Short mmCIF file of N, CA and C in Angstrom, two decimals:
data_model
loop_
_atom_site.label_atom_id
_atom_site.label_comp_id
_atom_site.label_asym_id
_atom_site.label_seq_id
_atom_site.Cartn_x
_atom_site.Cartn_y
_atom_site.Cartn_z
N MET N 1 -3.69 28.57 2.65
CA MET N 1 -3.68 27.99 3.90
C MET N 1 -3.17 26.54 3.73
N LYS N 2 -2.26 26.36 4.72
CA LYS N 2 -1.73 24.95 4.70
C LYS N 2 -2.57 23.75 5.14
N LYS N 3 -2.68 22.67 4.49
CA LYS N 3 -3.46 21.51 4.93
C LYS N 3 -2.93 20.88 6.27
N GLU N 4 -3.88 20.54 6.87
CA GLU N 4 -3.46 19.72 8.20
C GLU N 4 -3.12 18.35 7.86
N ILE N 5 -1.87 17.87 8.15
CA ILE N 5 -1.62 16.52 7.93
C ILE N 5 -1.46 15.67 9.19
N PHE N 6 -2.18 14.61 9.30
CA PHE N 6 -2.13 13.69 10.41
C PHE N 6 -1.28 12.45 10.04
N TYR N 7 -0.81 11.98 11.26
CA TYR N 7 -0.04 10.60 11.10
C TYR N 7 -0.25 9.76 12.28
N TYR N 8 -0.02 8.49 12.12
CA TYR N 8 0.10 7.43 13.10
C TYR N 8 0.77 6.30 12.85
N VAL N 9 1.56 5.82 13.72
CA VAL N 9 2.37 4.65 13.56
C VAL N 9 1.74 3.44 14.14
N LEU N 10 1.34 2.48 13.33
CA LEU N 10 0.50 1.33 13.67
C LEU N 10 1.34 0.11 13.74
N GLN N 11 1.31 -0.64 14.80
CA GLN N 11 1.87 -1.99 14.93
C GLN N 11 1.18 -2.95 14.12
N SER N 12 1.88 -3.80 13.35
CA SER N 12 1.21 -4.70 12.55
C SER N 12 2.03 -5.99 12.56
N PRO N 13 1.32 -7.03 11.98
CA PRO N 13 2.14 -8.32 11.73
C PRO N 13 3.39 -8.25 11.06
N VAL N 14 3.51 -7.27 10.17
CA VAL N 14 4.63 -6.89 9.29
C VAL N 14 5.55 -5.80 9.74
N GLY N 15 5.37 -5.48 10.98
CA GLY N 15 6.14 -4.41 11.57
C GLY N 15 5.41 -3.07 11.62
N ARG N 16 6.05 -1.99 11.95
CA ARG N 16 5.38 -0.65 12.10
C ARG N 16 4.96 -0.14 10.72
N LEU N 17 3.66 0.43 10.76
CA LEU N 17 3.11 1.10 9.47
C LEU N 17 2.89 2.49 9.72
N LEU N 18 3.48 3.36 8.92
CA LEU N 18 3.20 4.76 8.94
C LEU N 18 2.00 5.03 8.16
N LEU N 19 0.95 5.77 8.88
CA LEU N 19 -0.15 6.14 7.97
C LEU N 19 -0.10 7.79 8.06
N VAL N 20 -0.23 8.35 6.85
CA VAL N 20 -0.31 9.89 6.57
C VAL N 20 -1.36 10.09 5.81
N GLY N 21 -2.17 11.14 6.35
CA GLY N 21 -3.15 11.56 5.47
C GLY N 21 -3.80 13.05 5.94
N ASP N 22 -4.61 13.46 5.09
CA ASP N 22 -5.38 14.64 5.38
C ASP N 22 -6.89 14.48 5.15
N HIS N 23 -7.60 15.48 5.08
CA HIS N 23 -8.97 15.32 4.98
C HIS N 23 -9.41 14.97 3.51
N GLY N 24 -8.53 14.96 2.72
CA GLY N 24 -8.78 14.42 1.15
C GLY N 24 -8.52 13.05 1.19
N GLY N 25 -7.89 12.37 2.06
CA GLY N 25 -7.65 10.86 1.90
C GLY N 25 -6.28 10.43 2.57
N LEU N 26 -6.16 9.25 2.47
CA LEU N 26 -4.76 8.57 2.86
C LEU N 26 -3.73 8.99 1.81
N GLN N 27 -2.60 9.45 2.28
CA GLN N 27 -1.48 9.77 1.48
C GLN N 27 -0.40 8.80 1.47
N ARG N 28 -0.12 8.11 2.48
CA ARG N 28 0.95 7.40 2.77
C ARG N 28 0.51 6.13 3.67
N LEU N 29 0.93 5.08 3.37
CA LEU N 29 1.15 3.87 4.17
C LEU N 29 2.36 3.10 3.81
N GLN N 30 3.38 3.40 4.82
CA GLN N 30 4.77 2.98 4.50
C GLN N 30 5.22 2.02 5.66
N PHE N 31 6.03 1.18 5.35
CA PHE N 31 6.76 0.26 6.38
C PHE N 31 7.94 1.11 7.00
N GLN N 32 7.85 1.23 8.33
CA GLN N 32 8.87 1.96 8.95
C GLN N 32 9.95 1.00 9.44
N ASP N 33 9.72 -0.33 9.23
CA ASP N 33 10.79 -1.42 9.61
C ASP N 33 11.54 -1.86 8.31
N GLY N 34 11.09 -1.38 7.21
CA GLY N 34 11.51 -1.98 6.00
C GLY N 34 12.75 -1.20 5.55
N THR N 35 13.13 -1.35 4.39
CA THR N 35 14.36 -0.80 3.85
C THR N 35 14.37 0.68 3.45
N HIS N 36 13.07 1.31 3.57
CA HIS N 36 13.00 2.81 3.22
C HIS N 36 12.06 3.36 4.04
N PRO N 37 12.46 3.52 5.41
CA PRO N 37 11.34 4.14 6.41
C PRO N 37 11.24 5.70 5.95
N HIS N 38 9.93 6.08 6.24
CA HIS N 38 9.59 7.54 5.81
C HIS N 38 9.66 8.40 7.01
N PRO N 39 10.42 9.55 7.13
CA PRO N 39 10.61 10.42 8.30
C PRO N 39 9.16 10.94 8.71
N ILE N 40 8.95 11.14 9.93
CA ILE N 40 7.77 11.99 10.37
C ILE N 40 8.00 13.38 10.26
N GLU N 41 7.52 14.05 9.54
CA GLU N 41 7.75 15.47 9.41
C GLU N 41 7.22 16.38 10.44
N SER N 42 7.92 17.58 10.82
CA SER N 42 7.43 18.41 11.86
C SER N 42 6.15 19.18 11.19
N GLY N 43 5.24 19.40 11.92
CA GLY N 43 4.01 19.95 11.64
C GLY N 43 2.93 18.96 11.35
N TRP N 44 3.18 17.64 11.35
CA TRP N 44 2.28 16.64 11.21
C TRP N 44 1.72 16.50 12.62
N LYS N 45 0.40 16.10 12.70
CA LYS N 45 -0.23 15.91 14.00
C LYS N 45 -0.68 14.43 14.18
N LYS N 46 0.04 13.86 15.43
CA LYS N 46 -0.33 12.49 15.66
C LYS N 46 -1.62 12.33 16.04
N ASP N 47 -2.45 11.37 15.46
CA ASP N 47 -3.84 11.18 15.90
C ASP N 47 -4.31 9.86 15.45
N ARG N 48 -4.48 8.96 16.21
CA ARG N 48 -4.99 7.59 16.07
C ARG N 48 -6.41 7.62 15.55
N ASN N 49 -7.22 8.36 16.20
CA ASN N 49 -8.75 8.59 15.76
C ASN N 49 -8.85 8.87 14.42
N PHE N 50 -8.08 9.78 13.90
CA PHE N 50 -8.20 10.18 12.45
C PHE N 50 -8.10 8.98 11.40
N PHE N 51 -7.33 7.99 11.86
CA PHE N 51 -7.24 6.72 11.00
C PHE N 51 -8.09 5.50 11.52
N ASN N 52 -9.00 5.69 12.46
CA ASN N 52 -9.74 4.49 12.92
C ASN N 52 -10.25 3.65 11.70
N ARG N 53 -10.90 4.23 10.76
CA ARG N 53 -11.55 3.42 9.75
C ARG N 53 -10.50 2.61 8.89
N ILE N 54 -9.13 3.30 8.60
CA ILE N 54 -8.24 2.56 7.93
C ILE N 54 -7.57 1.44 8.78
N ILE N 55 -7.31 1.84 10.11
CA ILE N 55 -6.94 0.84 11.12
C ILE N 55 -7.73 -0.41 11.12
N SER N 56 -8.91 -0.11 11.30
CA SER N 56 -9.92 -1.27 11.34
C SER N 56 -9.81 -2.12 10.10
N GLN N 57 -9.93 -1.60 8.86
CA GLN N 57 -9.81 -2.35 7.65
C GLN N 57 -8.42 -3.02 7.65
N LEU N 58 -7.36 -2.49 8.06
CA LEU N 58 -5.99 -3.22 8.01
C LEU N 58 -6.14 -4.47 8.95
N GLU N 59 -6.72 -4.21 10.08
CA GLU N 59 -6.88 -5.36 11.14
C GLU N 59 -7.55 -6.40 10.55
N GLU N 60 -8.63 -6.13 9.79
CA GLU N 60 -9.44 -7.18 9.02
C GLU N 60 -8.62 -7.81 8.04
N TYR N 61 -7.78 -7.06 7.24
CA TYR N 61 -6.89 -7.69 6.22
C TYR N 61 -6.03 -8.70 6.80
N PHE N 62 -5.42 -8.26 7.92
CA PHE N 62 -4.36 -9.06 8.55
C PHE N 62 -5.03 -10.26 9.18
N ASP N 63 -6.35 -10.10 9.52
CA ASP N 63 -6.96 -11.35 9.98
C ASP N 63 -7.72 -12.29 9.04
N GLY N 64 -7.46 -11.84 7.69
CA GLY N 64 -7.98 -12.56 6.64
C GLY N 64 -9.47 -12.36 6.33
N ARG N 65 -10.02 -11.41 6.93
CA ARG N 65 -11.43 -11.09 6.76
C ARG N 65 -11.80 -10.09 5.67
N ARG N 66 -10.66 -9.38 5.18
CA ARG N 66 -10.94 -8.26 4.26
C ARG N 66 -10.00 -8.51 3.13
N LYS N 67 -10.62 -8.44 1.77
CA LYS N 67 -9.83 -8.72 0.61
C LYS N 67 -9.72 -7.52 -0.21
N ARG N 68 -10.63 -6.55 0.01
CA ARG N 68 -10.63 -5.20 -0.73
C ARG N 68 -10.80 -4.20 0.27
N PHE N 69 -10.05 -2.99 0.01
CA PHE N 69 -10.19 -1.84 0.78
C PHE N 69 -11.11 -0.82 0.31
N SER N 70 -11.99 -0.15 1.20
CA SER N 70 -12.67 0.92 0.76
C SER N 70 -12.32 2.25 1.46
N ILE N 71 -11.25 2.87 1.03
CA ILE N 71 -10.61 3.89 1.75
C ILE N 71 -10.33 5.03 0.72
N LYS N 72 -10.65 6.26 0.98
CA LYS N 72 -10.32 7.28 0.16
C LYS N 72 -8.93 7.54 0.10
N LEU N 73 -8.38 7.62 -1.03
CA LEU N 73 -6.89 7.67 -1.23
C LEU N 73 -6.41 9.23 -1.73
N SER N 74 -5.41 9.66 -1.44
CA SER N 74 -4.85 10.90 -1.81
C SER N 74 -3.47 10.92 -2.34
N GLN N 75 -3.14 9.94 -3.24
CA GLN N 75 -1.81 9.71 -3.85
C GLN N 75 -1.37 10.93 -4.54
N GLN N 76 -0.18 11.24 -4.42
CA GLN N 76 0.43 12.36 -5.24
C GLN N 76 1.54 11.69 -6.22
N GLY N 77 1.25 11.73 -7.50
CA GLY N 77 2.16 11.26 -8.59
C GLY N 77 1.88 11.82 -9.87
N THR N 78 2.82 11.31 -10.77
CA THR N 78 2.51 11.79 -12.15
C THR N 78 1.30 10.94 -12.70
N GLY N 79 0.93 11.33 -13.95
CA GLY N 79 -0.32 10.75 -14.70
C GLY N 79 0.12 9.28 -14.79
N PHE N 80 1.32 8.94 -15.29
CA PHE N 80 1.74 7.49 -15.49
C PHE N 80 1.71 6.77 -14.05
N GLN N 81 2.22 7.29 -13.12
CA GLN N 81 2.19 6.67 -11.85
C GLN N 81 0.73 6.40 -11.38
N GLN N 82 -0.09 7.37 -11.54
CA GLN N 82 -1.53 7.11 -11.22
C GLN N 82 -2.15 6.09 -11.99
N GLN N 83 -1.82 5.83 -13.27
CA GLN N 83 -2.31 4.81 -14.15
C GLN N 83 -1.76 3.50 -13.49
N VAL N 84 -0.62 3.39 -13.30
CA VAL N 84 -0.04 2.12 -12.65
C VAL N 84 -0.62 1.83 -11.29
N TRP N 85 -0.64 2.78 -10.51
CA TRP N 85 -1.45 2.58 -9.08
C TRP N 85 -2.82 2.06 -9.24
N LYS N 86 -3.52 2.69 -10.16
CA LYS N 86 -4.94 2.32 -10.29
C LYS N 86 -4.94 0.93 -10.92
N ALA N 87 -4.09 0.51 -11.76
CA ALA N 87 -4.12 -0.96 -12.23
C ALA N 87 -3.67 -1.86 -11.11
N LEU N 88 -2.85 -1.55 -10.15
CA LEU N 88 -2.46 -2.31 -9.09
C LEU N 88 -3.72 -2.73 -8.16
N ARG N 89 -4.58 -1.75 -8.12
CA ARG N 89 -5.76 -2.07 -7.33
C ARG N 89 -6.76 -2.98 -7.84
N THR N 90 -6.46 -3.40 -9.18
CA THR N 90 -7.21 -4.47 -9.82
C THR N 90 -6.80 -5.79 -9.70
N ILE N 91 -5.64 -5.88 -9.07
CA ILE N 91 -4.98 -7.37 -8.91
C ILE N 91 -5.76 -8.03 -7.81
N PRO N 92 -6.35 -9.05 -8.08
CA PRO N 92 -7.11 -9.77 -7.10
C PRO N 92 -6.35 -10.26 -5.85
N TYR N 93 -6.89 -10.26 -4.71
CA TYR N 93 -6.31 -10.79 -3.47
C TYR N 93 -5.90 -12.15 -3.71
N GLY N 94 -4.68 -12.39 -3.19
CA GLY N 94 -4.11 -13.66 -3.34
C GLY N 94 -3.45 -14.15 -4.56
N GLU N 95 -3.50 -13.13 -5.55
CA GLU N 95 -2.93 -13.35 -7.01
C GLU N 95 -1.69 -12.45 -7.17
N THR N 96 -0.83 -12.94 -8.02
CA THR N 96 0.41 -12.18 -8.42
C THR N 96 0.08 -11.92 -9.96
N VAL N 97 0.84 -10.76 -10.48
CA VAL N 97 0.98 -10.41 -11.90
C VAL N 97 2.30 -9.93 -12.04
N SER N 98 2.75 -9.94 -13.43
CA SER N 98 4.08 -9.38 -13.76
C SER N 98 3.97 -7.90 -14.00
N TYR N 99 5.20 -7.33 -14.15
CA TYR N 99 5.18 -5.89 -14.39
C TYR N 99 4.69 -5.68 -15.96
N SER N 100 4.99 -6.69 -16.77
CA SER N 100 4.63 -6.62 -18.09
C SER N 100 3.10 -6.80 -18.20
N THR N 101 2.41 -7.55 -17.33
CA THR N 101 0.94 -7.68 -17.32
C THR N 101 0.41 -6.26 -17.12
N ILE N 102 0.93 -5.50 -16.07
CA ILE N 102 0.50 -4.29 -15.69
C ILE N 102 0.63 -3.27 -16.98
N ALA N 103 1.83 -3.35 -17.47
CA ALA N 103 2.06 -2.47 -18.68
C ALA N 103 1.17 -2.64 -19.73
N ARG N 104 0.87 -3.90 -20.12
CA ARG N 104 -0.12 -4.25 -21.07
C ARG N 104 -1.74 -3.67 -20.66
N ALA N 105 -1.84 -3.75 -19.34
CA ALA N 105 -3.24 -3.35 -18.78
C ALA N 105 -3.36 -1.86 -18.95
N ILE N 106 -2.38 -1.11 -18.79
CA ILE N 106 -2.48 0.44 -18.99
C ILE N 106 -2.28 0.81 -20.35
N GLY N 107 -2.13 -0.13 -21.42
CA GLY N 107 -1.94 0.21 -22.82
C GLY N 107 -0.66 0.67 -23.31
N LYS N 108 0.42 0.16 -22.40
CA LYS N 108 1.86 0.61 -22.65
C LYS N 108 2.70 -0.60 -22.58
N PRO N 109 2.50 -1.57 -23.50
CA PRO N 109 2.92 -2.99 -23.34
C PRO N 109 4.63 -2.98 -23.47
N THR N 110 5.19 -1.92 -23.72
CA THR N 110 6.78 -1.96 -23.79
C THR N 110 7.31 -1.13 -22.53
N ALA N 111 6.26 -0.77 -21.59
CA ALA N 111 6.72 0.03 -20.52
C ALA N 111 6.98 -0.75 -19.19
N SER N 112 7.47 -2.07 -19.27
CA SER N 112 7.61 -2.79 -18.06
C SER N 112 8.54 -2.23 -16.96
N ARG N 113 9.59 -1.76 -17.42
CA ARG N 113 10.61 -1.10 -16.71
C ARG N 113 10.05 0.23 -15.94
N ALA N 114 9.26 0.97 -16.65
CA ALA N 114 8.61 2.24 -16.09
C ALA N 114 7.65 1.85 -15.08
N VAL N 115 6.80 0.73 -15.47
CA VAL N 115 5.95 0.43 -14.53
C VAL N 115 6.52 -0.15 -13.24
N GLY N 116 7.70 -0.93 -13.30
CA GLY N 116 8.56 -1.29 -12.14
C GLY N 116 8.78 -0.04 -11.39
N ALA N 117 9.23 1.06 -11.85
CA ALA N 117 9.71 2.24 -11.18
C ALA N 117 8.52 2.90 -10.62
N ALA N 118 7.29 2.94 -11.33
CA ALA N 118 6.14 3.54 -10.62
C ALA N 118 5.65 2.72 -9.46
N ASN N 119 5.67 1.37 -9.61
CA ASN N 119 5.41 0.47 -8.46
C ASN N 119 6.21 0.83 -7.33
N GLY N 120 7.44 0.94 -7.47
CA GLY N 120 8.43 1.15 -6.42
C GLY N 120 8.20 2.64 -5.78
N GLN N 121 7.46 3.42 -6.54
CA GLN N 121 7.19 4.70 -5.87
C GLN N 121 5.83 4.80 -5.37
N ASN N 122 5.09 3.75 -5.26
CA ASN N 122 3.84 3.66 -4.69
C ASN N 122 3.85 4.01 -3.10
N PRO N 123 3.06 5.07 -2.73
CA PRO N 123 3.19 5.57 -1.43
C PRO N 123 2.33 4.93 -0.49
N ILE N 124 1.39 4.12 -1.08
CA ILE N 124 0.42 3.38 -0.14
C ILE N 124 0.42 1.87 -0.30
N SER N 125 1.35 1.41 0.46
CA SER N 125 1.55 -0.07 0.42
C SER N 125 0.27 -0.82 0.97
N ILE N 126 0.23 -1.92 0.62
CA ILE N 126 -0.83 -3.03 1.07
C ILE N 126 -2.08 -2.62 0.52
N ILE N 127 -2.71 -1.40 0.73
CA ILE N 127 -3.96 -0.90 0.08
C ILE N 127 -3.95 -0.95 -1.44
N VAL N 128 -2.97 -0.39 -1.77
CA VAL N 128 -2.47 -0.36 -3.33
C VAL N 128 -1.44 -1.43 -3.35
N PRO N 129 -2.04 -2.66 -3.81
CA PRO N 129 -1.14 -3.85 -3.47
C PRO N 129 0.08 -4.02 -4.53
N CYS N 130 1.11 -3.24 -4.36
CA CYS N 130 2.31 -3.39 -5.24
C CYS N 130 3.09 -4.60 -4.72
N HIS N 131 2.74 -5.29 -3.57
CA HIS N 131 3.42 -6.56 -3.36
C HIS N 131 2.91 -7.65 -4.20
N ARG N 132 1.84 -7.47 -4.85
CA ARG N 132 1.30 -8.57 -5.86
C ARG N 132 1.98 -8.59 -7.19
N VAL N 133 2.94 -7.82 -7.31
CA VAL N 133 3.67 -7.62 -8.68
C VAL N 133 5.03 -8.38 -8.52
N ILE N 134 5.26 -9.22 -9.48
CA ILE N 134 6.44 -10.10 -9.47
C ILE N 134 7.17 -10.05 -10.79
N GLY N 135 8.33 -10.56 -10.88
CA GLY N 135 9.10 -10.53 -12.01
C GLY N 135 8.40 -11.51 -13.13
N ALA N 136 8.63 -11.41 -14.51
CA ALA N 136 8.08 -12.19 -15.35
C ALA N 136 8.42 -13.60 -15.28
N ASN N 137 9.63 -13.88 -14.71
CA ASN N 137 9.98 -15.29 -14.49
C ASN N 137 9.40 -16.04 -13.13
N GLY N 138 8.46 -15.18 -12.52
CA GLY N 138 7.86 -15.59 -11.26
C GLY N 138 8.56 -15.37 -10.15
N GLN N 139 9.82 -14.64 -10.21
CA GLN N 139 10.49 -14.50 -8.97
C GLN N 139 9.98 -13.12 -8.18
N LEU N 140 10.18 -13.17 -6.88
CA LEU N 140 9.83 -12.00 -6.19
C LEU N 140 10.99 -10.99 -6.32
N VAL N 141 10.74 -9.78 -6.81
CA VAL N 141 11.91 -8.81 -7.00
C VAL N 141 11.30 -7.48 -6.52
N GLY N 142 12.34 -6.78 -6.08
CA GLY N 142 12.21 -5.42 -5.57
C GLY N 142 10.90 -5.32 -4.68
N TYR N 143 10.98 -4.65 -3.55
CA TYR N 143 9.97 -4.16 -2.67
C TYR N 143 10.42 -3.10 -1.63
N GLY N 144 9.82 -1.98 -1.64
CA GLY N 144 10.09 -0.96 -0.73
C GLY N 144 10.24 -1.41 0.63
N GLY N 145 9.52 -2.32 1.08
CA GLY N 145 9.56 -2.75 2.45
C GLY N 145 10.43 -3.91 2.77
N GLY N 146 11.12 -4.34 1.55
CA GLY N 146 12.06 -5.46 1.59
C GLY N 146 11.37 -6.83 1.28
N LEU N 147 11.96 -7.66 0.76
CA LEU N 147 11.48 -8.86 0.34
C LEU N 147 10.83 -9.84 1.30
N PRO N 148 11.49 -9.74 2.51
CA PRO N 148 10.91 -10.65 3.66
C PRO N 148 9.28 -10.08 3.93
N ILE N 149 9.02 -8.81 3.93
CA ILE N 149 7.62 -8.26 4.12
C ILE N 149 6.88 -8.62 2.86
N LYS N 150 7.39 -8.42 1.60
CA LYS N 150 6.63 -8.97 0.52
C LYS N 150 6.08 -10.43 0.61
N GLN N 151 7.15 -11.29 1.07
CA GLN N 151 6.90 -12.73 1.09
C GLN N 151 5.82 -12.88 2.15
N SER N 152 5.95 -12.18 3.26
CA SER N 152 4.92 -12.31 4.29
C SER N 152 3.54 -11.88 3.90
N LEU N 153 3.39 -10.77 3.11
CA LEU N 153 2.07 -10.29 2.78
C LEU N 153 1.44 -11.43 1.68
N LEU N 154 2.21 -11.86 0.79
CA LEU N 154 1.81 -12.89 -0.24
C LEU N 154 1.33 -14.14 0.52
N ALA N 155 2.26 -14.69 1.52
CA ALA N 155 1.86 -15.80 2.29
C ALA N 155 0.57 -15.66 3.11
N LEU N 156 0.49 -14.49 3.50
CA LEU N 156 -0.82 -14.17 4.46
C LEU N 156 -1.93 -14.31 3.44
N GLU N 157 -1.91 -13.71 2.21
CA GLU N 157 -2.98 -13.86 1.33
C GLU N 157 -3.32 -15.26 0.78
N GLN N 158 -2.17 -16.00 0.55
CA GLN N 158 -2.42 -17.31 0.30
C GLN N 158 -3.00 -18.13 1.28
N GLN N 159 -2.69 -17.96 2.59
CA GLN N 159 -3.34 -18.59 3.71
C GLN N 159 -4.75 -18.46 3.63
N TYR N 160 -5.35 -17.13 3.33
CA TYR N 160 -6.56 -16.87 3.62
C TYR N 160 -7.43 -16.93 2.20
N CYS N 161 -6.75 -17.26 1.12
CA CYS N 161 -7.33 -17.27 -0.24
C CYS N 161 -8.39 -18.25 -0.46
N GLY N 162 -8.43 -19.39 0.22
CA GLY N 162 -9.23 -20.28 0.26
C GLY N 162 -10.78 -19.85 0.44
N LYS N 163 -10.84 -18.66 1.15
CA LYS N 163 -12.03 -17.90 1.48
C LYS N 163 -12.40 -16.92 0.48
N CYS N 164 -11.54 -16.65 -0.63
CA CYS N 164 -11.80 -15.73 -1.73
C CYS N 164 -13.10 -15.81 -2.50
#
């Protein structure tokens, strides 16, 4: 039996966000106005109510009232990608780390490029904060939603970080 997949496109301060999930959790949160919008697939059911808890937490995040998310996730990826995505969730709100820092954190200190690739494949932006990963030289590099969105998210967190 095929799983029911739900979706909703939420307007946010950084553009339209595509939410995709099933009863196992959130599968995707992607920027629809960024450089890599995700197509809405036939068979998915549009349902805002299905995502009420997630929408509420995102609104709190954008208002500076939420620093950590408590949402069940259902990310699909390789074992390595899962390790990287789990490590991303440990980056504190308002802070940034390098790809090499994540590589060391998962016990693969020479895997900075592979970490970058896994970071780029993260299907759940914002909640799994891939925007907090920067180049070793401190430069903002690569972001699926585009660098202006990455800059906006980091600026938002810096604005509210005094309340961290």
